[in-house]
Amino acid sequence: MLSKNFDRSAAALVLAACSSACGGAAQTSTNPGSGATTPPVLASQLPSSADQCQPTSVQAAPAPQPPLLVTNFADVTPRFAGAPKLQSFAFARYTQGLTQYWVFIAGRTNGFHGFSTGDEDFPAASANTKIWVLEDVYGTPKVHSMDVSQLPSKFSAIMPQWKSSNPLFYQDYSSGLLYIAGGYGPDAGGKYQTFPLLSAVNIGDLVQAVKSNNPYLLNDSIAFVSSPLVQSTGAELLKLADGNFYVVMGHNFQGKYTDVLNGAPGASQTYLKAINQFSVTTNTFQNTITLKPGKVFTNADQFGRRDLNVTYTVMPDGQAGIGAYGGVFTASPVQLNYSFPIYLGPGQGTQTPIIDTAYEQKMSAYSCAKVVLYSKSKQTTYTTFFGGISRWRFDHTINDFVENSRFGHGGPPNVPNFSDGMPWIDTITTLAHTWTSPTTGTTSEVAQPTTKLPAHLGTETLFIPRTAGVPGLTSFKEDIIDFDALPKGIPFSLGYLYGGIVAMPKKFYLGVQSDSGQTPNAINDKIYEVFVQIPTTSN
């Protein structure tokens, strides 16, 4: 995770507090779709001077019922004694017989970095330098680990990547491989960079190597290649039914954080502003990946996002596609999050990203835990977001979303800090999307009526669906859960929240956290089992 307000302009930090009302986007809207292979450049929709104020809701209305009710969080940390405490990591799961394994590579062991401490440089001391395997996660877990430095020397090129922060990753169920792309951190010589690497490892072989502490079992199990197409961090990697991989946005950060902040020579931050498509031929026995570039989808106005949420979604033809939500930052003078959802399905001919300009997502604008469910009977994808960072909040007294205030050091004397309008949150929301044509659909967003997260967490947290007792759609494995097959009216375990950052906000003004960028925080050291219930009259 890189700073949530590193690239804010000075203008964004000196907004005075104000109290006039501002209008907000509707909770439900219809998506008009989009046209060409390169989507048309849209207006940035930057707020006017009137929008830079504390808004009120347009109208009060009865709160809609979420299709998925979160009923309880059970702290199961004691059962996972010795498990790593991580954020911004790569993950895979593996099943051997009746035993389920979780695998963790890369990431960090501390919380959100600050703005005037050594944490700005993502010090190597806080990097996760081990490969972790948790065995029998549904029974009596055992924890195994192996240092990345123990890998055979022929894999020295990927060792820094496997210790990096926020790499992209994808578990390919068909091949049994875990792919890791990009990531940010120091190379072998200590130079900080975003790595132009794509690596792959056989997950089953990796589990056995770590369990036996024998890295040489991996001699024929790892492959890698260098390519600028995967040089990204704060992004996501997905594979679609067309056989292609997709790097979804992100940025290329070169140099230490403080070097970029101070304009040091050679230090830079470049947003991809693109979705990069490519295909691969992977040969672990020869330790090679042949990467074939595909299409590059660009949009200078809407694709300049990093630290966004990217998940699978079901497209109009029933195939899994890409859903991209939120991300930061919009253009100056007021740098906020992006709000239009973006959808992209697989294709061999015409393949066009669809930007839903009719709906502005309210909550969870920054990378957080999420789970995707699909109802074939309703033709609706439900994406539930757990916390993170948000530009809006849900006011239960009026049952509506309200935009957070933004105020700066020039505000009232009793406000010692500033609010960038995007505080840490403990809210859980579900975004429902239903296609009404090949390019148009309806979108709605609803908050949990009473249940909140156990803390202000979710940022860089992973939701791990249960693979025992929770039906996944066969064609999508565990990545999309079959909503129609879930039991109705009774609570059950859906999965786990693992890792990430927990914030401890202490200063408030106008009901908003007023210590943006300075909120005390730490690594989330809890593992929560998530219990849910599908209402018998679910929407």
XYZ file of C-alpha atoms in Angstrom:
539
model
C 0.000 0.000 0.000
C 1.380 3.399 -0.991
C 0.238 6.593 0.660
C -3.455 7.321 0.461
C -2.720 10.992 0.012
C 0.805 11.179 -1.359
C -0.204 12.786 -4.629
C -2.603 15.334 -3.215
C -2.121 18.893 -4.386
C -1.578 21.699 -1.924
C -5.014 23.000 -2.804
C -6.580 19.824 -1.481
C -4.993 20.356 1.909
C -6.131 23.879 2.616
C -9.876 23.626 2.070
C -11.714 25.502 4.767
C -14.536 23.834 6.669
C -17.982 24.770 5.457
C -21.535 23.720 6.068
C -23.673 24.426 3.015
C -25.569 21.477 1.564
C -24.407 19.564 -1.501
C -26.297 17.145 -3.686
C -25.293 13.514 -4.015
C -25.738 10.866 -6.670
C -28.744 8.599 -6.426
C -28.448 5.232 -4.714
C -29.809 3.442 -7.779
C -29.224 4.263 -11.413
C -29.115 2.840 -14.915
C -25.858 2.337 -16.797
C -25.920 3.848 -20.284
C -22.923 1.815 -21.428
C -19.964 2.838 -23.528
C -18.951 2.627 -27.136
C -15.524 2.109 -28.704
C -12.549 -0.136 -27.983
C -10.884 2.887 -26.441
C -13.695 4.308 -24.279
C -14.509 7.960 -24.851
C -12.794 10.358 -22.490
C -15.306 11.460 -19.906
C -15.482 14.613 -17.834
C -13.500 14.361 -14.598
C -16.585 15.516 -12.697
C -14.454 17.469 -10.264
C -16.478 19.055 -7.499
C -17.369 22.702 -7.828
C -16.679 25.169 -5.037
C -20.139 24.396 -3.700
C -19.316 20.695 -3.681
C -16.304 21.289 -1.419
C -18.640 21.563 1.542
C -20.402 19.390 4.068
C -23.345 18.008 2.063
C -26.665 16.792 3.313
C -28.708 13.948 1.878
C -31.008 14.675 -1.026
C -33.875 12.891 0.693
C -34.574 10.376 3.404
C -35.982 7.016 2.365
C -36.490 3.603 3.928
C -33.202 1.698 3.969
C -33.257 -1.193 1.479
C -32.490 -4.664 2.777
C -29.064 -6.051 1.815
C -29.166 -9.306 -0.146
C -26.462 -10.589 2.192
C -26.778 -9.866 5.917
C -23.545 -10.022 7.900
C -24.572 -11.367 11.300
C -21.332 -11.873 13.215
C -17.544 -11.793 13.229
C -15.853 -14.533 15.254
C -12.274 -13.873 16.326
C -10.556 -17.164 15.456
C -7.010 -15.852 15.880
C -6.167 -18.216 18.776
C -6.835 -21.186 16.513
C -4.172 -19.914 14.085
C -1.310 -19.546 16.569
C 1.871 -18.470 14.819
C 0.151 -17.370 11.592
C 1.795 -14.380 9.882
C 0.418 -10.867 10.323
C 0.532 -9.335 6.853
C -0.915 -6.758 4.494
C -0.598 -6.295 0.723
C 0.456 -9.896 0.067
C -0.019 -12.569 -2.615
C -2.222 -15.534 -1.730
C -3.241 -18.988 -2.945
C -5.217 -21.894 -1.543
C -4.513 -25.571 -2.102
C -6.443 -28.739 -1.332
C -4.860 -32.122 -0.738
C -7.432 -34.765 0.090
C -9.571 -33.297 2.853
C -6.896 -30.825 3.946
C -7.061 -27.176 2.916
C -3.916 -25.004 2.811
C -3.428 -21.250 2.637
C -0.239 -19.866 1.068
C 1.163 -16.356 1.585
C 4.027 -14.687 -0.290
C 5.347 -11.099 -0.112
C 3.554 -8.211 1.626
C 4.411 -6.210 4.708
C 4.343 -6.807 8.449
C 3.565 -3.235 9.554
C 0.634 -0.864 9.066
C 0.140 2.162 6.845
C 3.311 4.182 6.416
C 3.492 7.753 7.674
C 4.691 10.994 6.170
C 7.682 11.941 8.313
C 9.161 8.649 9.472
C 11.309 5.911 8.030
C 8.175 4.003 7.128
C 7.871 6.231 4.083
C 10.623 4.184 2.470
C 8.970 0.836 3.069
C 11.995 -0.437 4.991
C 13.180 -3.959 4.302
C 12.885 -4.708 8.020
C 9.093 -4.587 7.669
C 8.926 -6.698 4.524
C 7.603 -10.241 4.639
C 10.669 -12.259 3.691
C 9.105 -15.701 4.150
C 6.826 -18.030 2.255
C 4.087 -19.121 4.642
C 1.915 -22.210 4.473
C -1.028 -22.736 6.832
C -2.052 -26.378 6.892
C -5.501 -27.763 7.793
C -7.142 -24.347 8.105
C -10.584 -25.855 8.804
C -9.277 -28.239 11.445
C -6.237 -27.748 13.681
C -4.010 -25.369 11.722
C -0.255 -25.877 11.547
C 2.057 -23.085 10.436
C 5.059 -23.693 8.165
C 7.466 -21.149 6.692
C 10.593 -20.901 4.588
C 12.785 -17.888 3.858
C 12.591 -16.593 0.297
C 16.401 -16.448 0.358
C 16.432 -20.259 0.560
C 15.151 -20.589 -3.006
C 17.660 -22.115 -5.448
C 20.094 -19.484 -6.694
C 18.768 -19.686 -10.265
C 15.675 -17.892 -8.957
C 17.631 -14.938 -7.544
C 15.925 -12.587 -10.027
C 12.515 -13.133 -8.434
C 13.579 -13.151 -4.773
C 13.134 -9.358 -4.338
C 9.687 -9.568 -5.974
C 8.661 -12.316 -3.562
C 9.499 -9.912 -0.725
C 7.784 -6.896 -2.282
C 4.736 -4.902 -1.219
C 1.420 -5.038 -3.052
C 2.255 -7.425 -5.898
C -0.478 -8.445 -8.294
C -1.400 -12.122 -8.122
C -3.720 -14.673 -9.668
C -4.358 -18.331 -8.858
C -4.917 -20.289 -12.067
C -7.049 -23.284 -11.107
C -6.627 -24.986 -14.485
C -2.826 -25.172 -14.271
C -2.351 -25.223 -10.499
C -0.045 -22.199 -10.753
C 0.104 -19.005 -8.720
C 1.138 -16.027 -10.859
C 2.777 -12.995 -9.219
C 3.300 -9.733 -11.133
C 4.920 -6.401 -10.340
C 5.121 -5.343 -6.703
C 7.144 -2.549 -5.083
C 10.277 -2.793 -2.991
C 14.097 -2.847 -3.007
C 15.990 -4.993 -5.484
C 19.056 -7.010 -4.509
C 21.145 -3.822 -4.562
C 18.703 -1.840 -2.418
C 17.217 0.220 -5.254
C 13.470 0.713 -4.815
C 11.365 -0.031 -7.841
C 8.196 -1.541 -9.237
C 9.323 -4.884 -10.597
C 8.821 -5.653 -14.320
C 8.459 -9.342 -13.502
C 5.879 -12.077 -13.942
C 6.639 -15.231 -11.966
C 4.694 -18.471 -11.554
C 4.964 -21.329 -9.099
C 3.278 -24.707 -8.850
C 1.212 -24.333 -5.676
C 1.214 -27.994 -4.689
C 5.000 -28.230 -5.081
C 5.415 -25.023 -3.093
C 3.353 -26.407 -0.222
C 5.446 -29.571 -0.087
C 8.731 -27.622 -0.292
C 7.786 -25.340 2.588
C 6.403 -28.154 4.730
C 9.590 -30.177 4.310
C 11.854 -27.094 4.334
C 13.412 -28.352 1.109
C 13.537 -25.491 -1.424
C 15.221 -27.712 -4.024
C 11.879 -29.409 -4.598
C 11.093 -26.200 -6.505
C 13.838 -26.577 -9.134
C 11.244 -27.569 -11.758
C 8.317 -25.692 -10.260
C 8.992 -21.981 -10.862
C 9.074 -19.905 -14.046
C 9.502 -16.190 -14.701
C 9.863 -13.509 -17.357
C 10.553 -9.762 -17.466
C 8.070 -7.469 -19.218
C 6.960 -3.842 -18.855
C 3.358 -5.017 -19.343
C 3.288 -6.326 -15.762
C 5.271 -3.494 -14.153
C 2.576 -2.273 -11.803
C 1.643 -2.082 -8.140
C -1.625 -1.091 -6.503
C -3.348 -3.035 -9.292
C -4.882 -6.465 -9.842
C -4.263 -9.415 -12.160
C -7.134 -11.508 -13.531
C -7.530 -14.145 -16.237
C -10.654 -14.470 -18.368
C -12.222 -17.259 -20.416
C -10.487 -16.014 -23.570
C -7.247 -17.339 -22.045
C -5.779 -13.871 -21.583
C -4.429 -12.248 -18.439
C -5.273 -8.635 -17.625
C -3.235 -6.155 -15.576
C -5.886 -3.753 -14.354
C -4.418 -0.243 -13.949
C -2.123 0.643 -10.998
C 1.087 2.657 -11.140
C 4.835 2.298 -11.628
C 6.716 3.766 -8.656
C 10.493 4.159 -9.049
C 12.737 5.176 -6.142
C 12.083 5.561 -2.455
C 8.935 7.240 -1.290
C 10.855 10.203 0.095
C 12.843 10.485 -3.162
C 9.652 10.933 -5.151
C 8.252 13.276 -2.506
C 11.378 15.441 -2.720
C 11.769 15.273 -6.499
C 15.065 13.400 -6.410
C 16.652 12.548 -9.789
C 15.488 9.212 -11.176
C 12.518 8.967 -8.823
C 9.087 8.895 -10.434
C 5.470 7.820 -10.185
C 3.725 6.893 -13.441
C 0.122 5.709 -13.666
C -0.537 2.986 -16.236
C -3.892 4.500 -17.233
C -4.524 1.215 -18.993
C -5.670 -2.378 -18.808
C -2.909 -4.531 -20.329
C -3.898 -7.828 -21.944
C -1.449 -10.664 -22.592
C -1.257 -14.433 -22.877
C 1.430 -16.764 -21.592
C 2.988 -20.140 -22.215
C 4.522 -21.314 -18.950
C 7.106 -24.091 -18.663
C 8.208 -24.614 -15.077
C 10.572 -27.424 -16.082
C 12.535 -24.929 -18.160
C 11.746 -22.098 -15.707
C 10.447 -19.953 -18.566
C 7.350 -17.943 -19.389
C 6.722 -16.811 -22.948
C 4.567 -13.699 -22.802
C 2.598 -12.555 -25.843
C 1.255 -8.977 -25.690
C -2.395 -8.432 -26.528
C -4.639 -5.396 -26.520
C -4.053 -2.312 -24.433
C -7.245 -0.597 -23.298
C -6.666 3.032 -22.380
C -8.625 5.970 -21.043
C -6.632 8.930 -19.772
C -9.543 10.256 -17.758
C -10.922 7.126 -16.083
C -8.089 4.565 -16.054
C -5.584 6.583 -14.000
C -6.437 4.558 -10.896
C -4.385 2.727 -8.303
C -5.270 0.880 -5.098
C -8.671 0.128 -6.573
C -10.899 -2.877 -5.996
C -10.927 -5.371 -8.859
C -13.054 -8.512 -8.792
C -14.785 -10.912 -11.093
C -18.297 -10.029 -12.190
C -20.716 -11.927 -14.411
C -21.184 -10.354 -17.843
C -24.403 -10.341 -19.948
C -23.350 -13.545 -21.751
C -22.914 -15.396 -18.445
C -19.131 -15.437 -18.565
C -16.884 -14.039 -15.864
C -15.612 -10.557 -16.588
C -13.666 -7.859 -14.775
C -15.306 -5.395 -12.407
C -13.158 -2.412 -11.371
C -14.350 -0.146 -8.568
C -13.042 3.021 -6.938
C -9.335 3.759 -6.889
C -7.370 6.975 -6.436
C -6.733 9.816 -7.291
C -8.767 12.103 -9.522
C -7.125 15.187 -10.997
C -6.326 18.369 -9.095
C -7.382 20.652 -7.516
C -9.374 18.297 -5.285
C -7.872 14.827 -5.515
C -10.446 12.257 -4.505
C -11.402 8.757 -5.554
C -12.831 7.555 -8.828
C -16.471 6.510 -8.580
C -17.633 5.063 -11.915
C -17.552 1.235 -12.041
C -15.804 -0.288 -15.072
C -16.643 -3.659 -16.647
C -14.712 -5.701 -19.210
C -15.636 -9.148 -20.495
C -13.619 -11.709 -22.453
C -13.540 -11.421 -26.221
C -11.715 -12.354 -29.374
C -12.981 -9.611 -31.661
C -14.695 -6.497 -30.406
C -13.926 -6.090 -26.725
C -14.800 -2.815 -25.075
C -14.556 -1.638 -21.470
C -17.905 -0.349 -20.249
C -17.723 2.690 -17.962
C -20.869 3.025 -15.875
C -21.119 6.810 -15.922
C -24.666 6.717 -14.556
C -23.685 5.342 -11.163
C -21.224 6.796 -8.676
C -20.089 4.202 -6.139
C -20.226 5.657 -2.649
C -18.253 3.397 -0.320
C -14.965 1.469 -0.097
C -13.040 3.507 -2.641
C -9.675 2.000 -1.664
C -8.419 -1.576 -1.938
C -10.210 -3.661 0.690
C -11.631 -7.112 1.386
C -14.491 -8.135 -0.902
C -16.554 -11.168 -1.846
C -18.557 -11.782 -5.030
C -21.837 -13.707 -5.266
C -23.967 -14.277 -8.348
C -27.678 -15.053 -8.623
C -28.471 -16.736 -11.915
C -32.195 -16.508 -11.175
C -31.955 -12.725 -10.778
C -29.095 -12.262 -13.268
C -27.411 -10.105 -10.622
C -23.845 -9.893 -9.314
C -23.528 -8.924 -5.645
C -20.132 -7.530 -4.634
C -19.765 -6.968 -0.896
C -17.008 -4.629 0.318
C -15.624 -4.757 3.856
C -14.430 -1.360 5.123
C -11.306 0.293 3.803
C -11.311 4.021 3.035
C -14.321 5.955 1.809
C -15.378 9.355 0.530
C -18.938 8.788 1.752
C -20.590 7.399 4.862
C -24.017 5.909 5.454
C -26.152 7.922 7.853
C -28.610 5.512 9.490
C -30.682 8.370 10.901
C -31.762 9.358 7.400
C -31.005 6.072 5.605
C -28.882 7.683 2.954
C -25.277 8.176 1.888
C -23.651 11.469 2.900
C -20.409 12.818 1.495
C -17.696 13.490 4.073
C -16.519 17.010 4.832
C -13.160 18.198 3.576
C -11.338 20.861 5.533
C -7.762 21.951 5.993
C -5.311 23.736 8.200
C -7.003 27.025 7.383
C -10.192 25.894 9.118
C -11.474 26.561 12.639
C -8.805 26.886 15.343
C -10.139 23.846 17.185
C -9.298 21.616 14.200
C -5.606 20.746 14.640
C -5.324 18.692 11.464
C -7.215 18.294 8.227
C -9.754 15.964 6.669
C -9.145 14.851 3.108
C -12.726 13.574 3.005
C -11.615 9.933 2.710
C -11.375 8.472 6.218
C -10.934 4.877 7.333
C -14.301 3.175 7.744
C -15.904 0.196 9.487
C -18.893 -0.031 7.137
C -19.920 -3.025 5.014
C -21.794 -2.420 1.770
C -23.054 -4.497 -1.145
C -23.131 -3.262 -4.735
C -25.697 -5.053 -6.904
C -25.370 -4.948 -10.690
C -27.873 -6.385 -13.179
C -27.381 -6.274 -16.953
C -30.418 -5.185 -18.959
C -28.652 -5.345 -22.364
C -25.168 -6.252 -23.633
C -23.883 -2.803 -22.631
C -26.354 -1.397 -20.107
C -27.527 -2.321 -16.640
C -28.810 -1.131 -13.291
C -26.697 -0.626 -10.183
C -27.603 -0.140 -6.536
C -25.640 0.039 -3.296
C -26.803 -0.772 0.224
C -25.147 -0.701 3.648
C -25.530 -3.285 6.386
C -28.375 -2.116 8.668
C -26.679 -2.792 12.006
C -23.505 -4.858 11.686
C -20.190 -3.080 11.380
C -16.667 -4.402 11.181
C -14.987 -5.193 14.535
C -12.695 -2.197 13.931
C -11.740 0.328 11.256
C -10.170 -2.312 9.062
C -10.508 -3.860 5.618
C -7.799 -1.881 3.816
C -5.409 -4.313 2.080
C -7.306 -7.133 3.813
C -8.186 -10.356 2.003
C -11.534 -12.120 2.163
C -10.929 -15.872 1.871
C -14.138 -17.737 0.960
C -14.719 -21.088 2.585
C -14.249 -23.963 0.164
C -16.032 -26.406 2.477
C -19.775 -26.025 2.846
C -20.146 -22.914 0.673
C -21.152 -23.639 -2.941
C -19.153 -21.882 -5.611
C -20.327 -21.647 -9.194
C -18.636 -24.595 -10.897
C -17.236 -22.613 -13.809
C -15.800 -19.917 -11.533
C -14.443 -22.103 -8.677
C -14.347 -20.176 -5.385
C -13.984 -16.752 -6.991
C -17.743 -16.328 -7.441
C -20.142 -17.855 -4.936
C -23.475 -19.279 -6.097
C -25.975 -17.020 -4.349
C -29.001 -19.145 -5.316
C -27.511 -22.287 -3.733
C -26.894 -20.699 -0.332
C -29.229 -21.566 2.559
C -31.908 -18.961 3.289
C -32.920 -17.660 6.703
C -30.137 -19.286 8.759
C -26.670 -17.943 9.654
C -23.647 -19.754 8.210
C -19.913 -19.199 7.763
C -19.010 -17.612 4.423
C -15.261 -17.192 4.909
C -12.522 -15.273 6.672
C -11.006 -11.789 6.852
C -7.227 -12.060 6.886
C -4.556 -9.421 7.379
C -4.596 -5.816 6.265
C -4.429 -2.588 8.244
C -6.445 -1.563 11.289
C -6.867 2.156 11.998
C -7.625 3.767 15.352
C -9.088 7.217 14.615
C -9.134 9.541 17.633
C -9.862 13.049 16.317
C -13.193 14.099 14.826
C -14.791 17.314 13.585
C -18.261 17.620 12.034
C -18.556 13.867 12.529
C -15.534 13.198 10.300
C -12.058 11.990 11.199
C -9.824 15.059 11.315
C -6.424 13.388 11.426
C -6.106 12.342 7.790
C -2.703 10.865 7.086
C -1.894 10.769 10.799
C -4.486 8.298 12.069
C -2.835 5.803 14.421
C -2.795 2.400 12.755
C -1.133 -0.988 12.836
C -1.088 -4.337 11.120
C -4.328 -6.203 11.682
C -3.341 -9.057 13.969
C -6.780 -10.681 14.040
C -8.330 -13.361 11.844
C -12.121 -13.117 11.702
C -14.566 -15.754 10.552
C -17.491 -14.050 8.813
C -21.020 -15.320 9.422
C -23.836 -14.244 7.134
C -27.490 -14.898 6.460
C -29.523 -14.690 3.260
C -32.940 -13.182 4.030
C -35.839 -15.403 3.004
C -37.181 -12.481 0.980
C -33.816 -11.442 -0.442
C -33.710 -8.828 -3.186
